[in-house]
């Protein structure tokens, strides 16, 4: 069971002159990010992951009452944050490597025994996540490129979950995957939240956000133009906020 971690932004400015963003994402919460392309939601997610530095403000992780500032991607990962990129081909998979190597590349140290890699341990960890995510692969040693796009995405998610994070940041996680894979991923995300993980999901599909998330932050011109939850979280309201109109 991963640690229960809260993710907080204090006065985070993602673009010069933009309004500061102060938010807290709690354990067990799924928060959606929406907006027109280029309006800041992706940059905000990358700031949360430590991949981009904010113009000002800070991102804090709270674990067991102790706060830690994210000072970069490595520090974020070390403190329980996992990030799933949008473009799996360009920034996710290692196309010349096997399914097993793609899965294990972020957690090599966990397979070491007396200074040597235990391939049996690596295989067992992979099998755990293969079953959990219903990964369809001919064999672990098969090339990652032999898998469908949806199964490649599942391998990347398995890699992220193998870090045992308390916070999972997802950049358009169902982009380009088939309907069956999409629903498997939805079930996994909901189960992770039930177990106490905090999830932030950027999606280009409003319906997906409404289906999965307890609240949504709508970005316009690099700041949060609207925050919605409950009955106010409708397609019409999200679209209106994206275009700077009153619902």
PDB file of C-alpha atoms in Angstrom:
ATOM      1  CA  UNK A   1       0.000   0.000   0.000  1.00  0.00           C
ATOM      2  CA  UNK A   2       1.567   3.341  -1.041  1.00  0.00           C
ATOM      3  CA  UNK A   3       1.947   6.203   1.414  1.00  0.00           C
ATOM      4  CA  UNK A   4      -0.976   8.619   1.577  1.00  0.00           C
ATOM      5  CA  UNK A   5       0.331  11.868   0.148  1.00  0.00           C
ATOM      6  CA  UNK A   6      -1.250  15.279  -0.376  1.00  0.00           C
ATOM      7  CA  UNK A   7      -0.024  17.479  -3.231  1.00  0.00           C
ATOM      8  CA  UNK A   8      -0.223  21.235  -2.719  1.00  0.00           C
ATOM      9  CA  UNK A   9       0.587  24.238  -4.887  1.00  0.00           C
ATOM     10  CA  UNK A  10       1.246  27.518  -3.103  1.00  0.00           C
ATOM     11  CA  UNK A  11       1.000  30.564  -5.319  1.00  0.00           C
ATOM     12  CA  UNK A  12       2.276  28.692  -8.364  1.00  0.00           C
ATOM     13  CA  UNK A  13       2.595  30.887 -11.459  1.00  0.00           C
ATOM     14  CA  UNK A  14       3.082  28.883 -14.667  1.00  0.00           C
ATOM     15  CA  UNK A  15       3.455  31.800 -17.083  1.00  0.00           C
ATOM     16  CA  UNK A  16       4.739  35.321 -16.604  1.00  0.00           C
ATOM     17  CA  UNK A  17       1.895  37.600 -15.581  1.00  0.00           C
ATOM     18  CA  UNK A  18      -0.572  34.749 -14.950  1.00  0.00           C
ATOM     19  CA  UNK A  19      -2.694  34.474 -11.819  1.00  0.00           C
ATOM     20  CA  UNK A  20      -1.118  32.323  -9.056  1.00  0.00           C
ATOM     21  CA  UNK A  21      -2.581  28.856  -8.502  1.00  0.00           C
ATOM     22  CA  UNK A  22      -3.084  27.513  -4.986  1.00  0.00           C
ATOM     23  CA  UNK A  23      -4.615  24.048  -4.828  1.00  0.00           C
ATOM     24  CA  UNK A  24      -4.491  20.919  -2.683  1.00  0.00           C
ATOM     25  CA  UNK A  25      -5.051  17.438  -4.092  1.00  0.00           C
ATOM     26  CA  UNK A  26      -5.887  15.059  -1.268  1.00  0.00           C
ATOM     27  CA  UNK A  27      -5.297  11.295  -0.932  1.00  0.00           C
ATOM     28  CA  UNK A  28      -8.064   9.354  -2.629  1.00  0.00           C
ATOM     29  CA  UNK A  29      -9.069  12.291  -4.821  1.00  0.00           C
ATOM     30  CA  UNK A  30      -9.184  12.326  -8.633  1.00  0.00           C
ATOM     31  CA  UNK A  31      -8.815  15.853 -10.003  1.00  0.00           C
ATOM     32  CA  UNK A  32      -9.241  16.631 -13.695  1.00  0.00           C
ATOM     33  CA  UNK A  33      -7.462  19.307 -15.739  1.00  0.00           C
ATOM     34  CA  UNK A  34      -9.267  20.728 -18.765  1.00  0.00           C
ATOM     35  CA  UNK A  35      -8.748  23.565 -21.209  1.00  0.00           C
ATOM     36  CA  UNK A  36      -8.102  24.439 -24.816  1.00  0.00           C
ATOM     37  CA  UNK A  37      -4.700  23.343 -26.118  1.00  0.00           C
ATOM     38  CA  UNK A  38      -1.926  25.680 -25.029  1.00  0.00           C
ATOM     39  CA  UNK A  39      -3.814  27.319 -22.172  1.00  0.00           C
ATOM     40  CA  UNK A  40      -1.600  25.997 -19.390  1.00  0.00           C
ATOM     41  CA  UNK A  41      -3.065  22.736 -18.132  1.00  0.00           C
ATOM     42  CA  UNK A  42      -0.206  20.634 -19.505  1.00  0.00           C
ATOM     43  CA  UNK A  43       2.435  22.993 -18.162  1.00  0.00           C
ATOM     44  CA  UNK A  44       0.722  22.903 -14.761  1.00  0.00           C
ATOM     45  CA  UNK A  45       0.824  19.102 -14.760  1.00  0.00           C
ATOM     46  CA  UNK A  46       4.528  19.177 -15.679  1.00  0.00           C
ATOM     47  CA  UNK A  47       5.171  21.647 -12.839  1.00  0.00           C
ATOM     48  CA  UNK A  48       3.471  19.213 -10.451  1.00  0.00           C
ATOM     49  CA  UNK A  49       5.767  16.459 -11.758  1.00  0.00           C
ATOM     50  CA  UNK A  50       8.908  18.553 -11.365  1.00  0.00           C
ATOM     51  CA  UNK A  51       9.511  18.535 -15.123  1.00  0.00           C
ATOM     52  CA  UNK A  52       9.035  22.309 -15.378  1.00  0.00           C
ATOM     53  CA  UNK A  53       9.906  24.999 -12.854  1.00  0.00           C
ATOM     54  CA  UNK A  54       7.183  27.534 -12.023  1.00  0.00           C
ATOM     55  CA  UNK A  55       7.842  31.238 -12.487  1.00  0.00           C
ATOM     56  CA  UNK A  56       7.090  31.605  -8.788  1.00  0.00           C
ATOM     57  CA  UNK A  57       5.483  29.694  -5.959  1.00  0.00           C
ATOM     58  CA  UNK A  58       6.155  26.117  -4.888  1.00  0.00           C
ATOM     59  CA  UNK A  59       4.802  22.599  -5.065  1.00  0.00           C
ATOM     60  CA  UNK A  60       4.716  20.687  -1.788  1.00  0.00           C
ATOM     61  CA  UNK A  61       4.164  17.046  -0.907  1.00  0.00           C
ATOM     62  CA  UNK A  62       2.759  16.278   2.511  1.00  0.00           C
ATOM     63  CA  UNK A  63       3.472  12.791   3.821  1.00  0.00           C
ATOM     64  CA  UNK A  64       2.605  11.915   7.422  1.00  0.00           C
ATOM     65  CA  UNK A  65       2.514  15.609   8.345  1.00  0.00           C
ATOM     66  CA  UNK A  66       5.918  16.378   6.848  1.00  0.00           C
ATOM     67  CA  UNK A  67       6.100  18.741   3.860  1.00  0.00           C
ATOM     68  CA  UNK A  68       8.697  18.432   1.114  1.00  0.00           C
ATOM     69  CA  UNK A  69       9.151  20.907  -1.737  1.00  0.00           C
ATOM     70  CA  UNK A  70       9.457  19.445  -5.226  1.00  0.00           C
ATOM     71  CA  UNK A  71      12.711  20.725  -6.673  1.00  0.00           C
ATOM     72  CA  UNK A  72      12.783  18.676  -9.861  1.00  0.00           C
ATOM     73  CA  UNK A  73      11.611  15.421 -11.398  1.00  0.00           C
ATOM     74  CA  UNK A  74      14.032  13.142  -9.536  1.00  0.00           C
ATOM     75  CA  UNK A  75      13.040  14.585  -6.189  1.00  0.00           C
ATOM     76  CA  UNK A  76       9.363  14.246  -7.050  1.00  0.00           C
ATOM     77  CA  UNK A  77       9.794  10.570  -7.939  1.00  0.00           C
ATOM     78  CA  UNK A  78      11.867   9.929  -4.814  1.00  0.00           C
ATOM     79  CA  UNK A  79       9.052  11.368  -2.703  1.00  0.00           C
ATOM     80  CA  UNK A  80       6.204   9.368  -4.190  1.00  0.00           C
ATOM     81  CA  UNK A  81       5.128  11.085  -7.428  1.00  0.00           C
ATOM     82  CA  UNK A  82       4.742   9.170 -10.705  1.00  0.00           C
ATOM     83  CA  UNK A  83       4.081  10.763 -14.101  1.00  0.00           C
ATOM     84  CA  UNK A  84       2.633   9.168 -17.237  1.00  0.00           C
ATOM     85  CA  UNK A  85       3.512  11.190 -20.378  1.00  0.00           C
ATOM     86  CA  UNK A  86       1.124  12.003 -23.202  1.00  0.00           C
ATOM     87  CA  UNK A  87       3.218  10.830 -26.162  1.00  0.00           C
ATOM     88  CA  UNK A  88       4.169   7.258 -25.342  1.00  0.00           C
ATOM     89  CA  UNK A  89       6.161   6.790 -28.555  1.00  0.00           C
ATOM     90  CA  UNK A  90       8.284   9.929 -28.211  1.00  0.00           C
ATOM     91  CA  UNK A  91       8.739  10.176 -24.434  1.00  0.00           C
ATOM     92  CA  UNK A  92       7.457   6.905 -22.951  1.00  0.00           C
ATOM     93  CA  UNK A  93       8.555   3.629 -24.455  1.00  0.00           C
ATOM     94  CA  UNK A  94      12.077   2.506 -25.303  1.00  0.00           C
ATOM     95  CA  UNK A  95      11.290   0.998 -28.725  1.00  0.00           C
ATOM     96  CA  UNK A  96      14.431  -1.140 -28.995  1.00  0.00           C
ATOM     97  CA  UNK A  97      13.804  -2.819 -25.628  1.00  0.00           C
ATOM     98  CA  UNK A  98      11.554  -5.652 -24.529  1.00  0.00           C
ATOM     99  CA  UNK A  99       8.261  -5.400 -22.680  1.00  0.00           C
ATOM    100  CA  UNK A 100       9.989  -6.514 -19.466  1.00  0.00           C
ATOM    101  CA  UNK A 101      12.841  -4.022 -19.819  1.00  0.00           C
ATOM    102  CA  UNK A 102      10.402  -1.184 -20.514  1.00  0.00           C
ATOM    103  CA  UNK A 103       8.470  -2.127 -17.390  1.00  0.00           C
ATOM    104  CA  UNK A 104      11.490  -2.447 -15.092  1.00  0.00           C
ATOM    105  CA  UNK A 105      13.701   0.433 -16.240  1.00  0.00           C
ATOM    106  CA  UNK A 106      12.568   2.790 -13.458  1.00  0.00           C
ATOM    107  CA  UNK A 107      12.876   0.242 -10.665  1.00  0.00           C
ATOM    108  CA  UNK A 108      16.072  -1.658 -11.472  1.00  0.00           C
ATOM    109  CA  UNK A 109      17.341  -1.325  -7.897  1.00  0.00           C
ATOM    110  CA  UNK A 110      14.398  -3.289  -6.543  1.00  0.00           C
ATOM    111  CA  UNK A 111      15.523  -6.373  -8.450  1.00  0.00           C
ATOM    112  CA  UNK A 112      19.100  -6.359  -7.121  1.00  0.00           C
ATOM    113  CA  UNK A 113      20.275  -9.241  -4.935  1.00  0.00           C
ATOM    114  CA  UNK A 114      23.823  -8.997  -3.550  1.00  0.00           C
ATOM    115  CA  UNK A 115      24.721  -6.529  -6.264  1.00  0.00           C
ATOM    116  CA  UNK A 116      23.285  -8.641  -9.080  1.00  0.00           C
ATOM    117  CA  UNK A 117      19.984  -8.306 -10.927  1.00  0.00           C
ATOM    118  CA  UNK A 118      17.483 -11.012 -10.032  1.00  0.00           C
ATOM    119  CA  UNK A 119      15.602 -11.668 -13.244  1.00  0.00           C
ATOM    120  CA  UNK A 120      13.180 -13.938 -11.377  1.00  0.00           C
ATOM    121  CA  UNK A 121      12.252 -11.060  -9.065  1.00  0.00           C
ATOM    122  CA  UNK A 122      11.793  -8.733 -12.034  1.00  0.00           C
ATOM    123  CA  UNK A 123       9.588 -11.264 -13.783  1.00  0.00           C
ATOM    124  CA  UNK A 124       7.431 -11.747 -10.673  1.00  0.00           C
ATOM    125  CA  UNK A 125       6.876  -7.998 -10.321  1.00  0.00           C
ATOM    126  CA  UNK A 126       5.959  -7.725 -13.975  1.00  0.00           C
ATOM    127  CA  UNK A 127       3.469 -10.604 -13.707  1.00  0.00           C
ATOM    128  CA  UNK A 128       1.732  -8.879 -10.777  1.00  0.00           C
ATOM    129  CA  UNK A 129       1.078  -5.756 -12.841  1.00  0.00           C
ATOM    130  CA  UNK A 130       0.375  -7.694 -16.029  1.00  0.00           C
ATOM    131  CA  UNK A 131      -2.532  -9.365 -14.274  1.00  0.00           C
ATOM    132  CA  UNK A 132      -3.726  -6.184 -12.556  1.00  0.00           C
ATOM    133  CA  UNK A 133      -3.789  -4.204 -15.817  1.00  0.00           C
ATOM    134  CA  UNK A 134      -4.767  -7.083 -18.135  1.00  0.00           C
ATOM    135  CA  UNK A 135      -1.691  -6.537 -20.306  1.00  0.00           C
ATOM    136  CA  UNK A 136      -1.875  -8.663 -23.448  1.00  0.00           C
ATOM    137  CA  UNK A 137       1.671  -9.502 -24.555  1.00  0.00           C
ATOM    138  CA  UNK A 138       3.024 -12.647 -26.257  1.00  0.00           C
ATOM    139  CA  UNK A 139       5.831 -12.930 -23.696  1.00  0.00           C
ATOM    140  CA  UNK A 140       7.818 -10.544 -21.463  1.00  0.00           C
ATOM    141  CA  UNK A 141      10.851 -10.769 -23.743  1.00  0.00           C
ATOM    142  CA  UNK A 142       8.855  -9.619 -26.795  1.00  0.00           C
ATOM    143  CA  UNK A 143       9.685  -6.222 -28.258  1.00  0.00           C
ATOM    144  CA  UNK A 144       7.503  -3.457 -26.804  1.00  0.00           C
ATOM    145  CA  UNK A 145       6.692  -2.406 -30.371  1.00  0.00           C
ATOM    146  CA  UNK A 146       4.992  -5.783 -30.945  1.00  0.00           C
ATOM    147  CA  UNK A 147       2.193  -4.684 -28.607  1.00  0.00           C
ATOM    148  CA  UNK A 148      -0.867  -2.666 -29.533  1.00  0.00           C
ATOM    149  CA  UNK A 149      -0.935   0.992 -28.541  1.00  0.00           C
ATOM    150  CA  UNK A 150      -3.284   0.233 -25.682  1.00  0.00           C
ATOM    151  CA  UNK A 151      -1.037  -2.481 -24.270  1.00  0.00           C
ATOM    152  CA  UNK A 152       2.029  -0.260 -24.611  1.00  0.00           C
ATOM    153  CA  UNK A 153       0.153   2.305 -22.514  1.00  0.00           C
ATOM    154  CA  UNK A 154      -0.617  -0.361 -19.911  1.00  0.00           C
ATOM    155  CA  UNK A 155       3.092  -1.257 -19.700  1.00  0.00           C
ATOM    156  CA  UNK A 156       3.936   2.413 -19.093  1.00  0.00           C
ATOM    157  CA  UNK A 157       1.276   2.613 -16.397  1.00  0.00           C
ATOM    158  CA  UNK A 158       2.652  -0.587 -14.831  1.00  0.00           C
ATOM    159  CA  UNK A 159       6.116   1.021 -14.812  1.00  0.00           C
ATOM    160  CA  UNK A 160       4.689   4.052 -12.996  1.00  0.00           C
ATOM    161  CA  UNK A 161       2.754   1.958 -10.475  1.00  0.00           C
ATOM    162  CA  UNK A 162       5.818  -0.206  -9.768  1.00  0.00           C
ATOM    163  CA  UNK A 163       7.309   2.913  -8.147  1.00  0.00           C
ATOM    164  CA  UNK A 164       4.511   2.552  -5.552  1.00  0.00           C
ATOM    165  CA  UNK A 165       3.624   6.247  -5.711  1.00  0.00           C
ATOM    166  CA  UNK A 166       1.233   8.163  -3.501  1.00  0.00           C
ATOM    167  CA  UNK A 167       0.481  10.631  -6.304  1.00  0.00           C
ATOM    168  CA  UNK A 168      -0.147   9.697  -9.949  1.00  0.00           C
ATOM    169  CA  UNK A 169      -0.073  12.395 -12.652  1.00  0.00           C
ATOM    170  CA  UNK A 170      -1.633  11.325 -15.950  1.00  0.00           C
ATOM    171  CA  UNK A 171      -1.233  13.282 -19.186  1.00  0.00           C
ATOM    172  CA  UNK A 172      -4.097  12.282 -21.500  1.00  0.00           C
ATOM    173  CA  UNK A 173      -3.765   8.616 -20.442  1.00  0.00           C
ATOM    174  CA  UNK A 174      -6.356   7.151 -22.841  1.00  0.00           C
ATOM    175  CA  UNK A 175      -5.242   9.047 -25.936  1.00  0.00           C
ATOM    176  CA  UNK A 176      -5.134   6.708 -28.916  1.00  0.00           C
ATOM    177  CA  UNK A 177      -6.232   3.558 -27.087  1.00  0.00           C
ATOM    178  CA  UNK A 178      -9.200   1.339 -27.881  1.00  0.00           C
ATOM    179  CA  UNK A 179     -12.473   1.372 -25.967  1.00  0.00           C
ATOM    180  CA  UNK A 180     -11.789  -1.883 -24.081  1.00  0.00           C
ATOM    181  CA  UNK A 181      -8.399  -0.626 -22.843  1.00  0.00           C
ATOM    182  CA  UNK A 182      -9.955   2.687 -21.890  1.00  0.00           C
ATOM    183  CA  UNK A 183     -12.436   1.009 -19.547  1.00  0.00           C
ATOM    184  CA  UNK A 184      -9.736  -1.185 -17.995  1.00  0.00           C
ATOM    185  CA  UNK A 185      -7.758   1.981 -17.239  1.00  0.00           C
ATOM    186  CA  UNK A 186     -10.823   3.711 -15.792  1.00  0.00           C
ATOM    187  CA  UNK A 187     -11.361   0.813 -13.391  1.00  0.00           C
ATOM    188  CA  UNK A 188      -7.701   0.875 -12.376  1.00  0.00           C
ATOM    189  CA  UNK A 189      -7.764   4.630 -11.713  1.00  0.00           C
ATOM    190  CA  UNK A 190     -10.864   4.336  -9.547  1.00  0.00           C
ATOM    191  CA  UNK A 191      -9.365   1.448  -7.577  1.00  0.00           C
ATOM    192  CA  UNK A 192      -6.140   3.389  -6.990  1.00  0.00           C
ATOM    193  CA  UNK A 193      -8.164   6.305  -5.606  1.00  0.00           C
ATOM    194  CA  UNK A 194     -10.100   3.947  -3.333  1.00  0.00           C
ATOM    195  CA  UNK A 195      -6.754   2.711  -2.006  1.00  0.00           C
ATOM    196  CA  UNK A 196      -5.800   6.285  -1.091  1.00  0.00           C
ATOM    197  CA  UNK A 197      -3.734   7.440  -4.057  1.00  0.00           C
ATOM    198  CA  UNK A 198      -4.135  11.037  -5.257  1.00  0.00           C
ATOM    199  CA  UNK A 199      -4.620  11.278  -9.030  1.00  0.00           C
ATOM    200  CA  UNK A 200      -4.471  14.259 -11.371  1.00  0.00           C
ATOM    201  CA  UNK A 201      -5.744  13.542 -14.883  1.00  0.00           C
ATOM    202  CA  UNK A 202      -5.311  15.875 -17.837  1.00  0.00           C
ATOM    203  CA  UNK A 203      -7.697  14.824 -20.573  1.00  0.00           C
ATOM    204  CA  UNK A 204      -8.598  16.266 -23.957  1.00  0.00           C
ATOM    205  CA  UNK A 205     -12.040  14.684 -23.569  1.00  0.00           C
ATOM    206  CA  UNK A 206     -14.468  16.478 -21.278  1.00  0.00           C
ATOM    207  CA  UNK A 207     -16.679  13.384 -20.973  1.00  0.00           C
ATOM    208  CA  UNK A 208     -13.742  11.424 -19.569  1.00  0.00           C
ATOM    209  CA  UNK A 209     -13.103  14.033 -16.892  1.00  0.00           C
ATOM    210  CA  UNK A 210     -16.773  14.128 -15.912  1.00  0.00           C
ATOM    211  CA  UNK A 211     -16.831  10.322 -15.698  1.00  0.00           C
ATOM    212  CA  UNK A 212     -13.696   9.910 -13.599  1.00  0.00           C
ATOM    213  CA  UNK A 213     -13.067  13.032 -11.546  1.00  0.00           C
ATOM    214  CA  UNK A 214     -14.518  14.440  -8.359  1.00  0.00           C
ATOM    215  CA  UNK A 215     -13.626  17.972  -9.431  1.00  0.00           C
ATOM    216  CA  UNK A 216     -12.128  19.732 -12.410  1.00  0.00           C
ATOM    217  CA  UNK A 217      -9.831  22.726 -12.840  1.00  0.00           C
ATOM    218  CA  UNK A 218     -10.494  24.506 -16.125  1.00  0.00           C
ATOM    219  CA  UNK A 219      -7.534  26.430 -17.517  1.00  0.00           C
ATOM    220  CA  UNK A 220      -7.669  29.532 -19.676  1.00  0.00           C
ATOM    221  CA  UNK A 221      -4.714  31.807 -20.445  1.00  0.00           C
ATOM    222  CA  UNK A 222      -2.422  29.973 -18.018  1.00  0.00           C
ATOM    223  CA  UNK A 223      -4.533  30.227 -14.903  1.00  0.00           C
ATOM    224  CA  UNK A 224      -7.454  28.354 -13.361  1.00  0.00           C
ATOM    225  CA  UNK A 225     -10.490  30.060 -14.879  1.00  0.00           C
ATOM    226  CA  UNK A 226     -12.971  27.835 -13.037  1.00  0.00           C
ATOM    227  CA  UNK A 227     -13.090  25.060 -10.461  1.00  0.00           C
ATOM    228  CA  UNK A 228     -16.096  22.758 -10.497  1.00  0.00           C
ATOM    229  CA  UNK A 229     -17.439  19.807  -8.570  1.00  0.00           C
ATOM    230  CA  UNK A 230     -20.758  18.120  -7.936  1.00  0.00           C
ATOM    231  CA  UNK A 231     -23.739  19.416  -9.894  1.00  0.00           C
ATOM    232  CA  UNK A 232     -21.779  22.313 -11.416  1.00  0.00           C
ATOM    233  CA  UNK A 233     -19.492  19.858 -13.225  1.00  0.00           C
ATOM    234  CA  UNK A 234     -21.275  19.630 -16.568  1.00  0.00           C
ATOM    235  CA  UNK A 235     -20.116  19.623 -20.164  1.00  0.00           C
ATOM    236  CA  UNK A 236     -21.790  22.984 -20.767  1.00  0.00           C
ATOM    237  CA  UNK A 237     -20.088  24.638 -17.785  1.00  0.00           C
ATOM    238  CA  UNK A 238     -16.652  23.250 -18.645  1.00  0.00           C
ATOM    239  CA  UNK A 239     -16.899  24.408 -22.269  1.00  0.00           C
ATOM    240  CA  UNK A 240     -18.117  27.847 -21.204  1.00  0.00           C
ATOM    241  CA  UNK A 241     -15.146  28.254 -18.857  1.00  0.00           C
ATOM    242  CA  UNK A 242     -12.712  27.065 -21.527  1.00  0.00           C
ATOM    243  CA  UNK A 243     -13.924  29.849 -23.843  1.00  0.00           C
ATOM    244  CA  UNK A 244     -14.101  32.500 -21.117  1.00  0.00           C
ATOM    245  CA  UNK A 245     -17.879  32.656 -21.061  1.00  0.00           C
ATOM    246  CA  UNK A 246     -20.316  32.508 -18.194  1.00  0.00           C
ATOM    247  CA  UNK A 247     -22.226  29.216 -18.106  1.00  0.00           C
TER     248      UNK A 247
END
